[in-house]
PDB file of C-alpha atoms in Angstrom:
ATOM      1  CA  MET A   1      24.792  14.464  23.978  1.00 46.00           C
ATOM      2  CA  THR A   2      26.380  11.905  21.670  1.00 53.00           C
ATOM      3  CA  LEU A   3      25.253   8.297  21.550  1.00 56.00           C
ATOM      4  CA  GLY A   4      28.290   6.513  20.143  1.00 55.00           C
ATOM      5  CA  SER A   5      25.999   4.593  17.781  1.00 74.00           C
ATOM      6  CA  ALA A   6      27.552   1.915  15.578  1.00 86.00           C
ATOM      7  CA  VAL A   7      25.452   3.079  12.639  1.00 90.00           C
ATOM      8  CA  ALA A   8      26.129   6.810  12.997  1.00 87.00           C
ATOM      9  CA  GLY A   9      27.008   8.349   9.638  1.00 91.00           C
ATOM     10  CA  ARG A  10      25.234   5.674   7.637  1.00 95.00           C
ATOM     11  CA  SER A  11      22.637   6.894   5.168  1.00 97.00           C
ATOM     12  CA  VAL A  12      20.153   4.975   3.030  1.00 98.00           C
ATOM     13  CA  VAL A  13      17.600   5.688   0.314  1.00 98.00           C
ATOM     14  CA  VAL A  14      14.273   3.856   0.596  1.00 98.00           C
ATOM     15  CA  ARG A  15      11.562   3.598  -2.053  1.00 98.00           C
ATOM     16  CA  VAL A  16       8.173   2.009  -1.314  1.00 98.00           C
ATOM     17  CA  PRO A  17       5.154   1.567  -3.624  1.00 98.00           C
ATOM     18  CA  ALA A  18       1.541   2.410  -2.985  1.00 98.00           C
ATOM     19  CA  THR A  19      -0.757  -0.558  -2.534  1.00 98.00           C
ATOM     20  CA  SER A  20      -4.404  -1.408  -3.036  1.00 98.00           C
ATOM     21  CA  ALA A  21      -5.867  -4.018  -0.713  1.00 97.00           C
ATOM     22  CA  ASN A  22      -8.966  -6.215  -1.021  1.00 97.00           C
ATOM     23  CA  LEU A  23      -9.305  -5.765  -4.830  1.00 98.00           C
ATOM     24  CA  GLY A  24     -13.024  -6.369  -4.457  1.00 97.00           C
ATOM     25  CA  PRO A  25     -13.609  -9.878  -3.073  1.00 97.00           C
ATOM     26  CA  GLY A  26     -10.217 -10.527  -1.442  1.00 96.00           C
ATOM     27  CA  PHE A  27     -11.049  -8.817   1.845  1.00 94.00           C
ATOM     28  CA  ASP A  28      -8.020  -8.530   4.183  1.00 93.00           C
ATOM     29  CA  THR A  29      -6.187 -11.058   2.004  1.00 96.00           C
ATOM     30  CA  LEU A  30      -5.266  -9.773  -1.457  1.00 98.00           C
ATOM     31  CA  GLY A  31      -3.116  -6.759  -2.247  1.00 98.00           C
ATOM     32  CA  LEU A  32      -1.556  -5.188  -5.313  1.00 98.00           C
ATOM     33  CA  ALA A  33       1.536  -2.963  -5.498  1.00 98.00           C
ATOM     34  CA  LEU A  34       1.228   0.116  -7.710  1.00 98.00           C
ATOM     35  CA  ALA A  35       3.982   2.157  -9.337  1.00 98.00           C
ATOM     36  CA  ILE A  36       3.335   5.233  -7.183  1.00 98.00           C
ATOM     37  CA  TYR A  37       6.190   5.758  -4.745  1.00 98.00           C
ATOM     38  CA  ASP A  38       7.171   7.431  -1.505  1.00 98.00           C
ATOM     39  CA  GLU A  39      10.929   7.955  -1.271  1.00 98.00           C
ATOM     40  CA  LEU A  40      13.075   9.009   1.635  1.00 97.00           C
ATOM     41  CA  VAL A  41      16.659   9.415   2.703  1.00 98.00           C
ATOM     42  CA  VAL A  42      17.434   8.319   6.261  1.00 97.00           C
ATOM     43  CA  THR A  43      20.685   9.229   7.971  1.00 96.00           C
ATOM     44  CA  ALA A  44      21.754   7.886  11.358  1.00 96.00           C
ATOM     45  CA  THR A  45      23.471  10.447  13.565  1.00 93.00           C
ATOM     46  CA  ASP A  46      25.406  10.399  16.811  1.00 90.00           C
ATOM     47  CA  GLU A  47      23.088  12.944  18.416  1.00 88.00           C
ATOM     48  CA  ARG A  48      19.858  12.238  20.257  1.00 88.00           C
ATOM     49  CA  GLY A  49      16.541  12.997  18.646  1.00 93.00           C
ATOM     50  CA  VAL A  50      14.746  12.828  15.326  1.00 96.00           C
ATOM     51  CA  VAL A  51      14.460  15.470  12.627  1.00 95.00           C
ATOM     52  CA  VAL A  52      12.021  14.917   9.752  1.00 96.00           C
ATOM     53  CA  ASP A  53      11.813  17.041   6.610  1.00 96.00           C
ATOM     54  CA  VAL A  54       8.734  16.406   4.467  1.00 96.00           C
ATOM     55  CA  THR A  55       7.995  17.460   0.920  1.00 96.00           C
ATOM     56  CA  GLY A  56       4.888  16.564  -1.051  1.00 96.00           C
ATOM     57  CA  VAL A  57       1.901  14.879   0.576  1.00 95.00           C
ATOM     58  CA  GLY A  58       1.594  15.562   4.293  1.00 92.00           C
ATOM     59  CA  LYS A  59       3.936  18.554   4.431  1.00 95.00           C
ATOM     60  CA  GLY A  60       2.907  20.683   7.386  1.00 92.00           C
ATOM     61  CA  GLU A  61       0.557  17.940   8.598  1.00 94.00           C
ATOM     62  CA  VAL A  62       2.533  14.838   9.604  1.00 94.00           C
ATOM     63  CA  PRO A  63       4.713  14.845  12.747  1.00 94.00           C
ATOM     64  CA  THR A  64       8.336  15.841  12.268  1.00 94.00           C
ATOM     65  CA  ASP A  65       9.701  14.307  15.467  1.00 94.00           C
ATOM     66  CA  GLU A  66      10.053  10.803  16.893  1.00 95.00           C
ATOM     67  CA  SER A  67       6.279  10.296  16.657  1.00 96.00           C
ATOM     68  CA  ASN A  68       6.489  10.347  12.855  1.00 97.00           C
ATOM     69  CA  LEU A  69       5.331   6.912  11.645  1.00 97.00           C
ATOM     70  CA  VAL A  70       8.476   6.243   9.609  1.00 98.00           C
ATOM     71  CA  ALA A  71      10.730   7.272  12.508  1.00 97.00           C
ATOM     72  CA  SER A  72       8.788   5.255  15.082  1.00 98.00           C
ATOM     73  CA  SER A  73       8.875   2.226  12.743  1.00 98.00           C
ATOM     74  CA  ILE A  74      12.654   2.536  12.478  1.00 98.00           C
ATOM     75  CA  ALA A  75      12.932   2.713  16.269  1.00 97.00           C
ATOM     76  CA  TYR A  76      10.607  -0.280  16.719  1.00 98.00           C
ATOM     77  CA  THR A  77      12.631  -2.355  14.250  1.00 98.00           C
ATOM     78  CA  PHE A  78      15.940  -1.480  15.937  1.00 97.00           C
ATOM     79  CA  ALA A  79      14.479  -2.462  19.310  1.00 97.00           C
ATOM     80  CA  ARG A  80      12.983  -5.640  17.842  1.00 96.00           C
ATOM     81  CA  VAL A  81      16.456  -6.882  16.883  1.00 96.00           C
ATOM     82  CA  GLY A  82      18.068  -5.680  20.098  1.00 96.00           C
ATOM     83  CA  GLN A  83      19.925  -2.669  18.727  1.00 96.00           C
ATOM     84  CA  PRO A  84      20.105   0.819  20.266  1.00 95.00           C
ATOM     85  CA  VAL A  85      18.254   3.476  18.325  1.00 95.00           C
ATOM     86  CA  PRO A  86      20.507   6.163  16.823  1.00 94.00           C
ATOM     87  CA  GLY A  87      19.652   9.777  16.208  1.00 95.00           C
ATOM     88  CA  LEU A  88      17.838  10.105  12.909  1.00 97.00           C
ATOM     89  CA  HIS A  89      17.450  12.597  10.118  1.00 97.00           C
ATOM     90  CA  LEU A  90      14.701  11.790   7.628  1.00 97.00           C
ATOM     91  CA  SER A  91      14.111  13.567   4.354  1.00 97.00           C
ATOM     92  CA  ALA A  92      10.812  12.298   2.941  1.00 97.00           C
ATOM     93  CA  ASN A  93       9.272  12.954  -0.466  1.00 97.00           C
ATOM     94  CA  ASN A  94       5.695  11.702  -0.175  1.00 97.00           C
ATOM     95  CA  VAL A  95       3.508  10.995  -3.197  1.00 97.00           C
ATOM     96  CA  ILE A  96       1.028   8.408  -1.884  1.00 97.00           C
ATOM     97  CA  PRO A  97      -2.215  10.119  -0.761  1.00 95.00           C
ATOM     98  CA  HIS A  98      -2.934   9.978   2.964  1.00 94.00           C
ATOM     99  CA  GLY A  99      -6.223   8.455   4.068  1.00 91.00           C
ATOM    100  CA  GLY A 100      -7.083   7.485   0.519  1.00 93.00           C
ATOM    101  CA  GLY A 101      -7.030   3.700   0.642  1.00 94.00           C
ATOM    102  CA  LEU A 102      -3.694   3.400  -1.165  1.00 97.00           C
ATOM    103  CA  GLY A 103      -1.611   2.090   1.706  1.00 96.00           C
ATOM    104  CA  SER A 104       0.057   5.300   2.913  1.00 96.00           C
ATOM    105  CA  SER A 105       0.449   4.029   6.485  1.00 96.00           C
ATOM    106  CA  ALA A 106       1.725   0.665   5.245  1.00 97.00           C
ATOM    107  CA  ALA A 107       4.223   2.500   3.018  1.00 98.00           C
ATOM    108  CA  ALA A 108       5.445   4.553   5.985  1.00 98.00           C
ATOM    109  CA  ILE A 109       5.836   1.446   8.144  1.00 98.00           C
ATOM    110  CA  VAL A 110       7.609  -0.516   5.416  1.00 98.00           C
ATOM    111  CA  SER A 111       9.820   2.518   4.766  1.00 98.00           C
ATOM    112  CA  GLY A 112      10.878   2.434   8.408  1.00 98.00           C
ATOM    113  CA  VAL A 113      11.530  -1.305   8.420  1.00 98.00           C
ATOM    114  CA  MET A 114      13.525  -1.093   5.177  1.00 98.00           C
ATOM    115  CA  ALA A 115      15.511   1.887   6.440  1.00 98.00           C
ATOM    116  CA  ALA A 116      16.397  -0.059   9.591  1.00 98.00           C
ATOM    117  CA  LYS A 117      17.477  -3.006   7.457  1.00 98.00           C
ATOM    118  CA  GLY A 118      19.786  -0.784   5.417  1.00 97.00           C
ATOM    119  CA  LEU A 119      21.253   1.024   8.406  1.00 97.00           C
ATOM    120  CA  LEU A 120      21.884  -2.252  10.241  1.00 97.00           C
ATOM    121  CA  GLU A 121      23.583  -3.957   7.285  1.00 95.00           C
ATOM    122  CA  GLY A 122      26.373  -6.156   8.661  1.00 95.00           C
ATOM    123  CA  ILE A 123      25.267  -5.553  12.262  1.00 95.00           C
ATOM    124  CA  ALA A 124      21.884  -7.293  12.558  1.00 95.00           C
ATOM    125  CA  GLU A 125      20.167  -9.528  10.026  1.00 92.00           C
ATOM    126  CA  LEU A 126      16.643  -8.702   8.893  1.00 96.00           C
ATOM    127  CA  ASP A 127      15.332 -11.325   6.487  1.00 96.00           C
ATOM    128  CA  ILE A 128      12.114 -10.881   4.531  1.00 96.00           C
ATOM    129  CA  ASP A 129      10.027 -13.045   6.877  1.00 96.00           C
ATOM    130  CA  LEU A 130      11.087 -11.007   9.894  1.00 98.00           C
ATOM    131  CA  MET A 131      10.417  -7.752   8.054  1.00 98.00           C
ATOM    132  CA  LEU A 132       6.906  -8.932   7.169  1.00 98.00           C
ATOM    133  CA  GLU A 133       6.346  -9.919  10.794  1.00 98.00           C
ATOM    134  CA  ILE A 134       7.551  -6.559  12.132  1.00 98.00           C
ATOM    135  CA  ALA A 135       5.581  -4.552   9.573  1.00 98.00           C
ATOM    136  CA  THR A 136       2.429  -6.546  10.368  1.00 98.00           C
ATOM    137  CA  GLU A 137       2.894  -5.988  14.091  1.00 97.00           C
ATOM    138  CA  LEU A 138       2.999  -2.259  13.431  1.00 97.00           C
ATOM    139  CA  GLU A 139       0.174  -2.134  10.854  1.00 96.00           C
ATOM    140  CA  GLY A 140      -2.110  -4.698  12.484  1.00 94.00           C
ATOM    141  CA  HIS A 141      -2.735  -6.771   9.346  1.00 92.00           C
ATOM    142  CA  PRO A 142      -0.558  -7.884   6.400  1.00 95.00           C
ATOM    143  CA  ASP A 143      -2.740  -7.151   3.352  1.00 95.00           C
ATOM    144  CA  ASN A 144      -1.076  -3.796   2.583  1.00 96.00           C
ATOM    145  CA  VAL A 145       2.414  -4.308   3.989  1.00 98.00           C
ATOM    146  CA  ALA A 146       2.890  -7.547   2.008  1.00 98.00           C
ATOM    147  CA  PRO A 147       2.583  -5.993  -1.483  1.00 98.00           C
ATOM    148  CA  ALA A 148       4.547  -2.951  -0.282  1.00 98.00           C
ATOM    149  CA  LEU A 149       7.397  -5.268   0.686  1.00 98.00           C
ATOM    150  CA  PHE A 150       7.227  -7.806  -2.141  1.00 98.00           C
ATOM    151  CA  GLY A 151       5.611  -5.975  -5.064  1.00 98.00           C
ATOM    152  CA  GLY A 152       3.178  -7.554  -7.519  1.00 98.00           C
ATOM    153  CA  LEU A 153       0.052  -9.359  -6.351  1.00 98.00           C
ATOM    154  CA  THR A 154       0.228 -10.841  -2.878  1.00 98.00           C
ATOM    155  CA  ILE A 155      -1.884 -13.294  -0.945  1.00 98.00           C
ATOM    156  CA  ALA A 156      -1.506 -12.732   2.801  1.00 97.00           C
ATOM    157  CA  TRP A 157      -2.573 -14.965   5.674  1.00 97.00           C
ATOM    158  CA  THR A 158      -1.558 -15.922   9.198  1.00 95.00           C
ATOM    159  CA  ALA A 159      -0.454 -19.322  10.469  1.00 95.00           C
ATOM    160  CA  ASP A 160      -0.112 -19.808  14.220  1.00 93.00           C
ATOM    161  CA  SER A 161      -0.413 -16.006  14.570  1.00 92.00           C
ATOM    162  CA  VAL A 162       2.557 -15.477  12.243  1.00 96.00           C
ATOM    163  CA  PRO A 163       1.945 -13.496   9.036  1.00 97.00           C
ATOM    164  CA  ARG A 164       2.740 -15.162   5.732  1.00 97.00           C
ATOM    165  CA  ALA A 165       2.546 -13.936   2.150  1.00 97.00           C
ATOM    166  CA  ARG A 166       3.001 -15.268  -1.361  1.00 97.00           C
ATOM    167  CA  LYS A 167       3.847 -13.059  -4.313  1.00 98.00           C
ATOM    168  CA  LEU A 168       2.384 -13.761  -7.745  1.00 98.00           C
ATOM    169  CA  LEU A 169       3.288 -12.187 -11.065  1.00 96.00           C
ATOM    170  CA  VAL A 170       0.533 -10.116 -12.645  1.00 98.00           C
ATOM    171  CA  HIS A 171      -0.392 -10.622 -16.302  1.00 97.00           C
ATOM    172  CA  ARG A 172       1.188  -7.918 -18.450  1.00 95.00           C
ATOM    173  CA  ALA A 173      -2.209  -6.902 -19.900  1.00 96.00           C
ATOM    174  CA  VAL A 174      -3.553  -5.800 -16.508  1.00 97.00           C
ATOM    175  CA  SER A 175      -3.652  -1.991 -16.512  1.00 96.00           C
ATOM    176  CA  PRO A 176      -4.548  -0.287 -13.205  1.00 97.00           C
ATOM    177  CA  LEU A 177      -6.264   3.083 -13.043  1.00 98.00           C
ATOM    178  CA  VAL A 178      -6.628   4.910  -9.736  1.00 98.00           C
ATOM    179  CA  PHE A 179      -9.154   7.650  -8.948  1.00 98.00           C
ATOM    180  CA  VAL A 180      -8.338   9.766  -5.880  1.00 97.00           C
ATOM    181  CA  PRO A 181     -10.820  12.287  -4.455  1.00 95.00           C
ATOM    182  CA  GLY A 182      -9.962  15.430  -2.546  1.00 89.00           C
ATOM    183  CA  HIS A 183     -11.125  13.983   0.772  1.00 88.00           C
ATOM    184  CA  SER A 184     -10.147  11.048   2.972  1.00 80.00           C
ATOM    185  CA  VAL A 185     -11.978   8.390   4.982  1.00 78.00           C
ATOM    186  CA  SER A 186     -10.751   6.921   8.257  1.00 77.00           C
ATOM    187  CA  THR A 187      -9.915   3.236   7.993  1.00 75.00           C
ATOM    188  CA  ALA A 188     -11.246   2.785  11.527  1.00 75.00           C
ATOM    189  CA  VAL A 189     -14.588   4.324  10.543  1.00 76.00           C
ATOM    190  CA  ALA A 190     -14.815   2.136   7.441  1.00 73.00           C
ATOM    191  CA  ARG A 191     -14.047  -0.999   9.457  1.00 75.00           C
ATOM    192  CA  SER A 192     -16.608  -0.069  12.107  1.00 81.00           C
ATOM    193  CA  LEU A 193     -19.358  -0.424   9.492  1.00 81.00           C
ATOM    194  CA  GLN A 194     -18.426  -4.026   8.796  1.00 79.00           C
ATOM    195  CA  PRO A 195     -20.932  -6.517  10.302  1.00 83.00           C
ATOM    196  CA  ALA A 196     -19.798  -9.239  12.685  1.00 85.00           C
ATOM    197  CA  SER A 197     -21.313 -11.915  10.429  1.00 90.00           C
ATOM    198  CA  VAL A 198     -22.461 -12.216   6.822  1.00 91.00           C
ATOM    199  CA  PRO A 199     -24.897 -14.556   5.051  1.00 94.00           C
ATOM    200  CA  PHE A 200     -23.480 -17.947   4.156  1.00 95.00           C
ATOM    201  CA  GLU A 201     -24.241 -17.487   0.457  1.00 96.00           C
ATOM    202  CA  ASP A 202     -22.321 -14.185   0.429  1.00 95.00           C
ATOM    203  CA  ALA A 203     -19.289 -15.856   1.976  1.00 95.00           C
ATOM    204  CA  VAL A 204     -19.401 -18.591  -0.672  1.00 97.00           C
ATOM    205  CA  PHE A 205     -19.857 -15.971  -3.383  1.00 96.00           C
ATOM    206  CA  ASN A 206     -16.718 -14.120  -2.306  1.00 96.00           C
ATOM    207  CA  LEU A 207     -14.716 -17.322  -2.014  1.00 96.00           C
ATOM    208  CA  SER A 208     -15.482 -18.111  -5.646  1.00 97.00           C
ATOM    209  CA  ARG A 209     -14.697 -14.572  -6.799  1.00 97.00           C
ATOM    210  CA  SER A 210     -11.429 -14.443  -4.858  1.00 97.00           C
ATOM    211  CA  ALA A 211     -10.255 -17.647  -6.492  1.00 97.00           C
ATOM    212  CA  LEU A 212     -11.355 -16.339  -9.883  1.00 98.00           C
ATOM    213  CA  LEU A 213      -9.537 -13.052  -9.270  1.00 98.00           C
ATOM    214  CA  ILE A 214      -6.219 -14.858  -8.839  1.00 98.00           C
ATOM    215  CA  ALA A 215      -6.752 -16.476 -12.235  1.00 98.00           C
ATOM    216  CA  ALA A 216      -7.863 -13.193 -13.815  1.00 98.00           C
ATOM    217  CA  LEU A 217      -4.873 -11.203 -12.556  1.00 98.00           C
ATOM    218  CA  THR A 218      -2.275 -13.819 -13.393  1.00 98.00           C
ATOM    219  CA  GLN A 219      -3.631 -15.612 -16.466  1.00 97.00           C
ATOM    220  CA  SER A 220      -6.969 -14.374 -17.812  1.00 97.00           C
ATOM    221  CA  PRO A 221      -7.497 -10.591 -17.590  1.00 97.00           C
ATOM    222  CA  GLU A 222     -10.705 -10.870 -19.611  1.00 97.00           C
ATOM    223  CA  LEU A 223     -12.318 -12.269 -16.440  1.00 98.00           C
ATOM    224  CA  LEU A 224     -11.538  -9.230 -14.287  1.00 98.00           C
ATOM    225  CA  PHE A 225     -15.044  -7.784 -14.314  1.00 98.00           C
ATOM    226  CA  GLU A 226     -16.708 -10.891 -12.867  1.00 98.00           C
ATOM    227  CA  ALA A 227     -13.722 -11.615 -10.661  1.00 98.00           C
ATOM    228  CA  THR A 228     -13.948  -8.262  -8.836  1.00 98.00           C
ATOM    229  CA  GLU A 229     -17.543  -8.701  -7.631  1.00 98.00           C
ATOM    230  CA  ASP A 230     -17.908  -8.397  -3.864  1.00 96.00           C
ATOM    231  CA  ARG A 231     -20.595  -8.967  -1.236  1.00 95.00           C
ATOM    232  CA  LEU A 232     -18.551  -8.846   1.974  1.00 92.00           C
ATOM    233  CA  HIS A 233     -17.515  -5.253   2.620  1.00 91.00           C
ATOM    234  CA  GLN A 234     -18.012  -2.569  -0.023  1.00 93.00           C
ATOM    235  CA  ASP A 235     -21.787  -2.140   0.245  1.00 92.00           C
ATOM    236  CA  TYR A 236     -21.623  -2.147   4.048  1.00 91.00           C
ATOM    237  CA  ARG A 237     -19.150   0.747   3.950  1.00 90.00           C
ATOM    238  CA  ALA A 238     -21.012   2.731   1.292  1.00 90.00           C
ATOM    239  CA  SER A 239     -22.520   5.209   3.765  1.00 89.00           C
ATOM    240  CA  ALA A 240     -19.043   6.422   4.721  1.00 90.00           C
ATOM    241  CA  MET A 241     -18.194   7.260   1.097  1.00 93.00           C
ATOM    242  CA  PRO A 242     -21.359   7.831  -0.939  1.00 94.00           C
ATOM    243  CA  GLU A 243     -19.669   9.352  -3.987  1.00 96.00           C
ATOM    244  CA  THR A 244     -17.160   6.497  -4.125  1.00 96.00           C
ATOM    245  CA  ASN A 245     -20.002   4.004  -3.969  1.00 96.00           C
ATOM    246  CA  SER A 246     -21.923   5.822  -6.706  1.00 97.00           C
ATOM    247  CA  LEU A 247     -18.932   6.001  -9.048  1.00 97.00           C
ATOM    248  CA  VAL A 248     -17.997   2.340  -8.490  1.00 98.00           C
ATOM    249  CA  HIS A 249     -21.541   1.332  -9.456  1.00 97.00           C
ATOM    250  CA  THR A 250     -21.480   3.647 -12.481  1.00 98.00           C
ATOM    251  CA  LEU A 251     -18.189   2.169 -13.668  1.00 98.00           C
ATOM    252  CA  ARG A 252     -19.428  -1.370 -13.138  1.00 98.00           C
ATOM    253  CA  ASP A 253     -22.674  -0.598 -14.952  1.00 98.00           C
ATOM    254  CA  HIS A 254     -20.397   0.114 -17.935  1.00 97.00           C
ATOM    255  CA  ARG A 255     -18.521  -3.199 -17.443  1.00 97.00           C
ATOM    256  CA  PHE A 256     -15.376  -1.740 -15.887  1.00 98.00           C
ATOM    257  CA  ALA A 257     -13.741  -3.832 -13.138  1.00 98.00           C
ATOM    258  CA  ALA A 258     -13.984  -1.081 -10.514  1.00 98.00           C
ATOM    259  CA  VAL A 259     -13.534  -1.615  -6.765  1.00 98.00           C
ATOM    260  CA  VAL A 260     -13.009   0.461  -3.652  1.00 97.00           C
ATOM    261  CA  SER A 261      -9.263   0.666  -3.049  1.00 97.00           C
ATOM    262  CA  GLY A 262      -8.564  -0.622   0.442  1.00 94.00           C
ATOM    263  CA  ALA A 263     -10.804   1.156   2.952  1.00 91.00           C
ATOM    264  CA  GLY A 264     -11.435   3.927   0.401  1.00 93.00           C
ATOM    265  CA  PRO A 265     -12.357   6.463  -0.675  1.00 96.00           C
ATOM    266  CA  SER A 266     -10.093   5.984  -3.731  1.00 97.00           C
ATOM    267  CA  ILE A 267     -11.261   3.749  -6.563  1.00 98.00           C
ATOM    268  CA  LEU A 268      -9.203   1.163  -8.414  1.00 98.00           C
ATOM    269  CA  VAL A 269     -10.101   0.068 -11.936  1.00 98.00           C
ATOM    270  CA  LEU A 270      -8.380  -3.062 -13.223  1.00 98.00           C
ATOM    271  CA  ALA A 271      -8.540  -2.748 -16.998  1.00 96.00           C
ATOM    272  CA  SER A 272      -7.714  -5.686 -19.235  1.00 93.00           C
ATOM    273  CA  GLN A 273      -6.080  -3.395 -21.790  1.00 87.00           C
ATOM    274  CA  PRO A 274      -4.564   0.108 -21.506  1.00 86.00           C
ATOM    275  CA  SER A 275      -7.051   1.759 -23.881  1.00 87.00           C
ATOM    276  CA  ASP A 276      -9.951   1.016 -21.504  1.00 94.00           C
ATOM    277  CA  ARG A 277      -8.496   3.348 -18.894  1.00 96.00           C
ATOM    278  CA  ALA A 278      -9.138   6.471 -20.966  1.00 95.00           C
ATOM    279  CA  ALA A 279     -12.802   5.533 -21.359  1.00 96.00           C
ATOM    280  CA  ALA A 280     -13.125   4.938 -17.613  1.00 97.00           C
ATOM    281  CA  ALA A 281     -11.518   8.314 -16.882  1.00 97.00           C
ATOM    282  CA  VAL A 282     -14.008  10.069 -19.168  1.00 96.00           C
ATOM    283  CA  LEU A 283     -16.903   8.275 -17.461  1.00 97.00           C
ATOM    284  CA  VAL A 284     -15.798   9.395 -13.997  1.00 97.00           C
ATOM    285  CA  ALA A 285     -15.253  12.979 -15.184  1.00 96.00           C
ATOM    286  CA  GLU A 286     -18.805  13.010 -16.542  1.00 96.00           C
ATOM    287  CA  HIS A 287     -20.482  11.581 -13.419  1.00 96.00           C
ATOM    288  CA  ALA A 288     -18.378  12.835 -10.485  1.00 95.00           C
ATOM    289  CA  GLU A 289     -19.902  15.561  -8.327  1.00 93.00           C
ATOM    290  CA  ASN A 290     -16.469  16.674  -7.116  1.00 92.00           C
ATOM    291  CA  PRO A 291     -12.997  16.631  -8.692  1.00 93.00           C
ATOM    292  CA  TRP A 292     -11.214  13.265  -8.780  1.00 96.00           C
ATOM    293  CA  ARG A 293      -7.597  12.814  -9.858  1.00 96.00           C
ATOM    294  CA  ALA A 294      -7.038   9.955 -12.300  1.00 97.00           C
ATOM    295  CA  THR A 295      -3.655   8.201 -12.322  1.00 96.00           C
ATOM    296  CA  MET A 296      -2.807   5.537 -14.876  1.00 95.00           C
ATOM    297  CA  ALA A 297      -0.406   3.489 -12.761  1.00 94.00           C
ATOM    298  CA  ALA A 298       1.512   0.381 -13.700  1.00 96.00           C
ATOM    299  CA  VAL A 299       1.811  -2.631 -11.429  1.00 97.00           C
ATOM    300  CA  ASP A 300       4.969  -2.445  -9.339  1.00 98.00           C
ATOM    301  CA  PHE A 301       6.875  -5.730  -9.548  1.00 96.00           C
ATOM    302  CA  LYS A 302       9.868  -4.991  -7.274  1.00 97.00           C
ATOM    303  CA  GLY A 303       8.346  -3.891  -3.994  1.00 98.00           C
ATOM    304  CA  ALA A 304      10.277  -1.849  -1.443  1.00 98.00           C
ATOM    305  CA  THR A 305      13.962  -1.167  -2.066  1.00 98.00           C
ATOM    306  CA  VAL A 306      16.785   0.178   0.056  1.00 97.00           C
ATOM    307  CA  LYS A 307      20.289   1.168  -0.958  1.00 96.00           C
ATOM    308  CA  ALA A 308      23.196   3.100   0.502  1.00 92.00           C
ATOM    309  CA  HIS A 309      22.919   6.830  -0.036  1.00 85.00           C
ATOM    310  CA  GLN A 310      26.048   8.243  -1.586  1.00 69.00           C
ATOM    311  CA  VAL A 311      26.488  11.882  -0.656  1.00 58.00           C
ATOM    312  CA  GLU A 312      27.980  13.844  -3.504  1.00 52.00           C
ATOM    313  CA  VAL A 313      30.949  15.858  -2.334  1.00 39.00           C
ATOM    314  CA  LYS A 314      31.694  18.843  -4.546  1.00 45.00           C
ATOM    315  CA  PRO A 315      35.365  19.658  -5.007  1.00 47.00           C
ATOM    316  CA  GLN A 316      36.549  22.932  -3.567  1.00 47.00           C
ATOM    317  CA  GLN A 317      37.133  25.684  -6.074  1.00 47.00           C
TER     318      GLN A 317
END
């Protein structure tokens, strides 16, 4: 059955970066976009239903129908702006690890919102504030979707229940290094270990470190080690990821600015110069009980992008 959709035949390419939230003290507030990307091609069709082809991370594991997170995010965004949902064909090349604390679900949601924006070009307007609002509604909190949308370092907050974010440029000397294990940790499990209240002095401690971290990431990278100290969440969640906790402490014992990336179990090291990353990688290789993949990633400064997909038509012979 055909739908007669106004967007049928349109096709877009979407590219969304991985993200690391919290960055140590900035719990549920700070996020950083990393130059590790999921990319997909989305085509609107005139037929009912959703078809999803997946290569890379999640192949054979993630849903390939309308329950796929990217597809459901597209449908939600269309409905949010009062537009009928077309048939969809998604071709996804996933690189961001799933369940690793690098914003894979945020990337999928932002991919869907960006795809909807591209498909609805000239039909319905989706400005950046609305996209942040929709993505936050789907994700539940803005700390990962904000850097995925904007790139760079983002500060996220809510005002009158509406999500807001501010993007800051990261100092060029900041050199991220990501360690990804071969296992995942549920974000829900990690959050369940968080206490309902914390000591007053710990709250003050994290306030000071969060403010210092903004300065370290934007102006003074030499302060990154002190600026990434945390007392609000990482130690409480340690039991869910003991090897992550052990390696973070080992790295910090050697003066590396290491933190749990998001809800874990991946680790983010914020080096103040590129050469420090090699030394950190050697340290983890020496102390890890299980294999960890090290990725020397740059900071992504652009955030999510969408453009029309031009299908190459080969001339007949």
